[in-house]
Each structure stands twice: as structure tokens, then as C-alpha cells.
Amino acid sequence: MIGRTRVSRAPSDLSAIRAWLKSLDGEDFVALAPASARGGPYDADDVHVTAAEVLRDRELPADTPYIGWHAQTQAWDRKGRLIDLQMVYFGGDRARVRERLETIPDPFEIGGGSTDEEAFHIGPRFDAAAIDRTRPEQVAAALEPLHHGHWRDGDLRFRLDRQVGASALEWLHSVVTDPAIEAEHRGTAFELLAASEAVTPQELVAIHAEVASAYAQPGEGHPPWYAAATSLIPLLLEHGRAREAGLLAARAAARRPEGWEAELFALAAPSPETLAVAGELGLHLAEARIRAALAGTSPRAEAIAVAERVRATADSATTELDALVSSLPQVGGVPAPVGTVAPLEQSARRCSEVLTDPAVPAWLLNRVRRKAAPDLADLQADGEWAAYSRSPFHDESRDDLRGLAAALAASAQRLADELGDAALAWEPPATDSKYSLWKTLDEVRDLTNSQEAWFRATLLDPPPGAAAELDAYLLEPLVASRRFTREDADALLPGWRKRLARKHDTYQPVQPALLSFVLGLQAVDHPKAEHVRSTVLGLKPVWARGIQHVLRAFADGDPRPELRRLVAATHLQEQHGAAVGLVLSEARMTGVTPLEALARTHADLPRGVDVRSLGLELASAQPRLLNDNVQDSPGRRELAEQIVADVSLPESFRARFGG
């Protein structure tokens, strides 16, 4: 017999970290084991809940320091290599936590944790010596993981969702000041330094000179210094160099006139140059705000004047006015800095002011009322929710917000009474705008006859350039309100797979069009229903699994054992679909309502399934089966109160909806 030679392999990064965590865990410090998709913790809050349970089980003091992370991490690859920053949440004394974390072995380093609210992070130690700066591909490869995962804050600033380590910052400074490195890479390095608030005065002067020179040259599109320009303009403003910032912003806006980028550039630095560019590019809201900033006048008055001009002269007045109307409540009073989000109270008061402002012309007020109706509903719901969530710790704020929500509702009602039925008429959204679809159609589930006619006509003959989400917003209410017909099905069946079998945005509140289509075919008992359902069940992409789990509820026989296995075994992002399938199959097999079926099965669902949100959705008249990103609202809390009061439901289930 030939013996096998055992190959000695170095432990993976995850194994090394796991062993280190185990060495930290003891009587005076709790280090939770690395999270898993099956066992949790499932989010940051769950880390703290799990840690509290461990402290209680070990009979340790409540202020014992602890660390842990949750299962939604993407920092590790399948081989256990650390490929990104791993956020580490903590509790207890921050200095004691940092002291323990700094014992981390090579080749890792600790960052973050500069405040009690900021998590620490573990990352690979940055090795600048291994990067050959004369080779552009090596510089790009080193920048990519540092730049990965950023998000744009609605203005020109970059906000990194993970901090850059000290060793990496030192290397970035050397890249920015090295003229031998390509402009694009130096611009990215400058952007990262700006996001980390680490740009030196010397770097600001040098980079501005190079960026301004690049944008002064004739041409279209952005030069390689684009990344640096997006961060340079706000920095120039902060240093009192408004004229230079305005000139650069105007040139950047003119280089790429389409979309939100041009408007952000124009708004970034109000100046005669940016005003001229805003007018040339048709950036009407930006034009109004820049005029107000330069003249010291009311932004709302300037916006009204622009709206009057657009109404009288523009060929595409409807589309252009929509942008002004939707934003009118946010241009009242003193203009906020670009990209800032007004707090709830400020937004609500501005909406109320617009609705009662005698300076707003009747024709524009009418449009505002129709367009702003969904926003007003959101603000009322948010006001109630904020008041509810702050109780009982902030009684004064709670009462103020409740009063504000009531005043907002009253002002909206007064305006509706004054303008009559025309103000309340439903107006179809712009079909090429994802935002317009969401704000106009998000809560449309019961259709009027006029709505049904528009929904059907648009679904069967979608306009050119329609947003990818349009089918989902049209199909769901038609099916949910039982307005979907065999004729609709016959018209959609040719080419249905190419049109509807597409990836659904996880954060999109509406139900996937593909699921609505299958449910609609089943509802009208279409002869092709089973064929389409079987085809969908056979789709291979990962995105289809949530839909497939729901459709398994309608399979022949008893699908519950298989769905119970899937609920326990599937990835976190698929668990919701598997849970819905289990609940629907329980309802079908036992003859109870879906809500009653959830009450029977909720104890078996993993912690990753939000039973409360699912229950409130099932309790509504037309549930969205694959929407687990539900916001609370007064209407939903009424449903919660009804569930709590229903003594026929198990007490443990009703407890999920109290408080």
C-alpha cells in the first residue's frame, strides 16, 4: 500500500482570526465567534442582542466589553481569505476594546472605533513596499480595494463607508504628489484623501492647478482628473475660494450636460459662470437656487418664476415642470447646502408652507398638490412613526411631531377643499423615472376605473424609454385588485420570458413583475399557467430563487417539508421567499388564512425572517409577497393593533406586534 503524503497548508485568514478571537474570549472580555448565514448574528443590532445573551448566560457584569460581527459581511471569500474590511461591532469601554483588538496578529491591522458609535474594522495590512509605482496596473490594483464600497452623498463629496488605514493614507499622499503617476490614479488618490479629510494645503494648491488646467482645455466628457474635481470643488469652497470653485464647477457641468452630474456641478458653487451653464443646460431647479443665492432672494420665488417661464416656452413642459414641482417644497427659505437631507420636521413644515403660500400661482399649486400627495402621505406617516419610535424617551419631541403631523394633514385638507376635486385627481407618473414611479405608484393597490385603463394600456404598450421597474408597478396592482384578465395574459405571453424574467432590485418596494405575472395566470385559471410556473421554477440564476420558493407553495402534494428545509438552509437573502412559500403552503393545506398560517409557523422561522413585517403585509388587503423592506406607518400600526387584539391568535405571535 502506498502511503499518502499529508500536505501542510497554512491556515486561512478566517481560521487565524477565529483562533485569535478565541484567545481574547474570557472572564473579562467577550469575543463572539465569527457570524454565519445560518446561525447569525444577522445584523448590527443582533450582535448586541447576542452579546447580551452571552453575558447573561455566563453571569458576567453588563458592562463587560465585547466584540462581534454579523452575517451580512462580504469581507471574506469562499476560501476564508480577508478581501475587504470586516466591521467589528462592540460594547463596553472603547479603550479596553481597542487594547484587545490591537493584539491582532500579522498580516492584519485594526482601524475605526474613533467614537462610541463607530465600529472598528479588521483589514489586511497595507504593504506599500510591494507596489511598483512605475507600473500603472499595480497602482490601479492597489487603489481599487481602497476605493471599493464608497457612496456619493448626493453632492460632489465622496463618503467612504469604511475608513482607510494609516499605512494606506501615507501611501496615498505619496501618490498624489508624484507627477510620474498617471493623472487618473492621482485623482483617485486625491479623492480618497478628501473623503478621509486628510488633504494637506500644499496638495490642495497643486491639484487645483492641474485640474483647472485640464478643464480649461476644449473637449467633451471629463478628463482623467474627474475624480479629483468632484472632491476639489467642495474643498475650494471650504477654503474661501468661491470664484475658483464656481469656474471649475461651470466647466465641469458643461463637459457632461446630461443627468444629475451637471446639476450637482452647477449647484456646488453658485457663481455667474454656473448660473449661465445652468440656463444653457436647462437645469431649472439649479438655476432658481443659484439666482437666489447670488441675489439674496427667496429660492421659492425664483423657482416659481422659472416654472412660469418653462410653462410658457418649453416644448417638454410636463417633464421639466415635474422636476420643479417635486422639489418645490425643498427650495423654500434659505437654501440648504447641496446634498444635505432636511430633517423630518423641516421637510414637513416646508411642505405645509408651500400648500398655504399665497405667492404660489393657482395652476402651480394645483400641480404641487397632485404631485406632492405621496410625499405628504410619507411625511405624515414618518411623523407618526418618529413620534411612535421616540416614545417614551423623548416625550416632548414625540408630542411636537404628532402636532406637526396633524397640522400638516389639516393644511393638506384645507387646500383640497379650496381647489376641489380637480386637485385630488390622480395623475399618471413619468414612466421613464424610477423615482416618479415609486412616489406615484408605491401605494396604488386598489385601482379606480381610470387608473385601471391607464395601467392596462401602459402595460400592453409601454412607452419608449420606460424604466425597467415599470412592469412591476403595473402588474402588481392589476393582479392584486383582481383586474388582471385572460386577455391581458394572452397579450403578455408572447415574449414574456425575455421581458419579465429579469433580476429584481432587492431594495425595490414593489413585488417582482415575474411573480405577479405567474400569480395572475393562476388567478384567471389560464391554460398556460402551469407551463409558465414550471418554467420559472426551472430558472437557474440566483436572483430567481426567492420567487421560486414562493411558487413552491402551489406545487402538487405537500410542499411544507421541503420549504421548512429551505427556510433553515437558504442564504439570508432567500429566506424571506422561502418563509412566504411555507406560510402560503400551510394556508393552502390547512384551509386557514395566510396570517393564521404565519401564526402557526412563526416559531419555526429563523431570526433572519422579519415576522412582524411579513405579518403586517399578509394582513393587508393586497400583500406584496416579496417585499421585506417595509416602513412603518399609521395604517400598518392599525393592522398591528388589530392583530394584538385578536385573541384567536397565539399570544406569542401577537407579542411580535405590540410595542
PDB file of C-alpha atoms in Angstrom, residues 285 288-289 292 297-304 324 326-337 342 346-347 349-354 357 360:
ATOM      1  CA  LEU A 285     -34.052  73.946 -10.217  1.00  0.00           C
ATOM      2  CA  ALA A 288     -33.517  79.008  -9.371  1.00  0.00           C
ATOM      3  CA  ARG A 289     -31.313  78.176  -6.395  1.00  0.00           C
ATOM      4  CA  ALA A 292     -31.482  83.141  -5.170  1.00  0.00           C
ATOM      5  CA  THR A 297     -33.847  86.461  -2.875  1.00  0.00           C
ATOM      6  CA  SER A 298     -36.222  83.624  -1.977  1.00  0.00           C
ATOM      7  CA  PRO A 299     -35.383  80.327  -3.712  1.00  0.00           C
ATOM      8  CA  ARG A 300     -39.094  79.536  -3.858  1.00  0.00           C
ATOM      9  CA  ALA A 301     -39.879  82.830  -5.573  1.00  0.00           C
ATOM     10  CA  GLU A 302     -37.108  82.188  -8.100  1.00  0.00           C
ATOM     11  CA  ALA A 303     -38.410  78.642  -8.669  1.00  0.00           C
ATOM     12  CA  ILE A 304     -41.930  79.958  -9.281  1.00  0.00           C
ATOM     13  CA  LEU A 324     -39.574  71.672 -10.318  1.00  0.00           C
ATOM     14  CA  SER A 326     -41.459  67.673  -6.932  1.00  0.00           C
ATOM     15  CA  SER A 327     -38.649  69.777  -5.471  1.00  0.00           C
ATOM     16  CA  LEU A 328     -40.578  72.983  -4.736  1.00  0.00           C
ATOM     17  CA  PRO A 329     -41.084  72.205  -1.017  1.00  0.00           C
ATOM     18  CA  GLN A 330     -37.315  71.864  -0.651  1.00  0.00           C
ATOM     19  CA  VAL A 331     -36.440  75.287  -2.090  1.00  0.00           C
ATOM     20  CA  GLY A 332     -38.224  77.408   0.493  1.00  0.00           C
ATOM     21  CA  GLY A 333     -36.422  79.766   2.851  1.00  0.00           C
ATOM     22  CA  VAL A 334     -32.647  79.711   2.973  1.00  0.00           C
ATOM     23  CA  PRO A 335     -31.257  77.065   0.594  1.00  0.00           C
ATOM     24  CA  ALA A 336     -29.622  74.164   2.380  1.00  0.00           C
ATOM     25  CA  PRO A 337     -26.123  73.046   1.333  1.00  0.00           C
ATOM     26  CA  ALA A 342     -33.561  68.185   5.547  1.00  0.00           C
ATOM     27  CA  GLN A 346     -38.073  70.889   8.409  1.00  0.00           C
ATOM     28  CA  SER A 347     -39.373  68.896   5.427  1.00  0.00           C
ATOM     29  CA  ARG A 349     -43.023  72.412   7.630  1.00  0.00           C
ATOM     30  CA  ARG A 350     -41.792  73.292   4.138  1.00  0.00           C
ATOM     31  CA  CYS A 351     -44.496  71.146   2.533  1.00  0.00           C
ATOM     32  CA  SER A 352     -47.118  72.796   4.700  1.00  0.00           C
ATOM     33  CA  GLU A 353     -45.735  76.244   3.815  1.00  0.00           C
ATOM     34  CA  VAL A 354     -45.947  75.591   0.075  1.00  0.00           C
ATOM     35  CA  ASP A 357     -48.304  80.052   0.331  1.00  0.00           C
ATOM     36  CA  VAL A 360     -47.743  80.194  -5.427  1.00  0.00           C
TER      37      VAL A 360
END
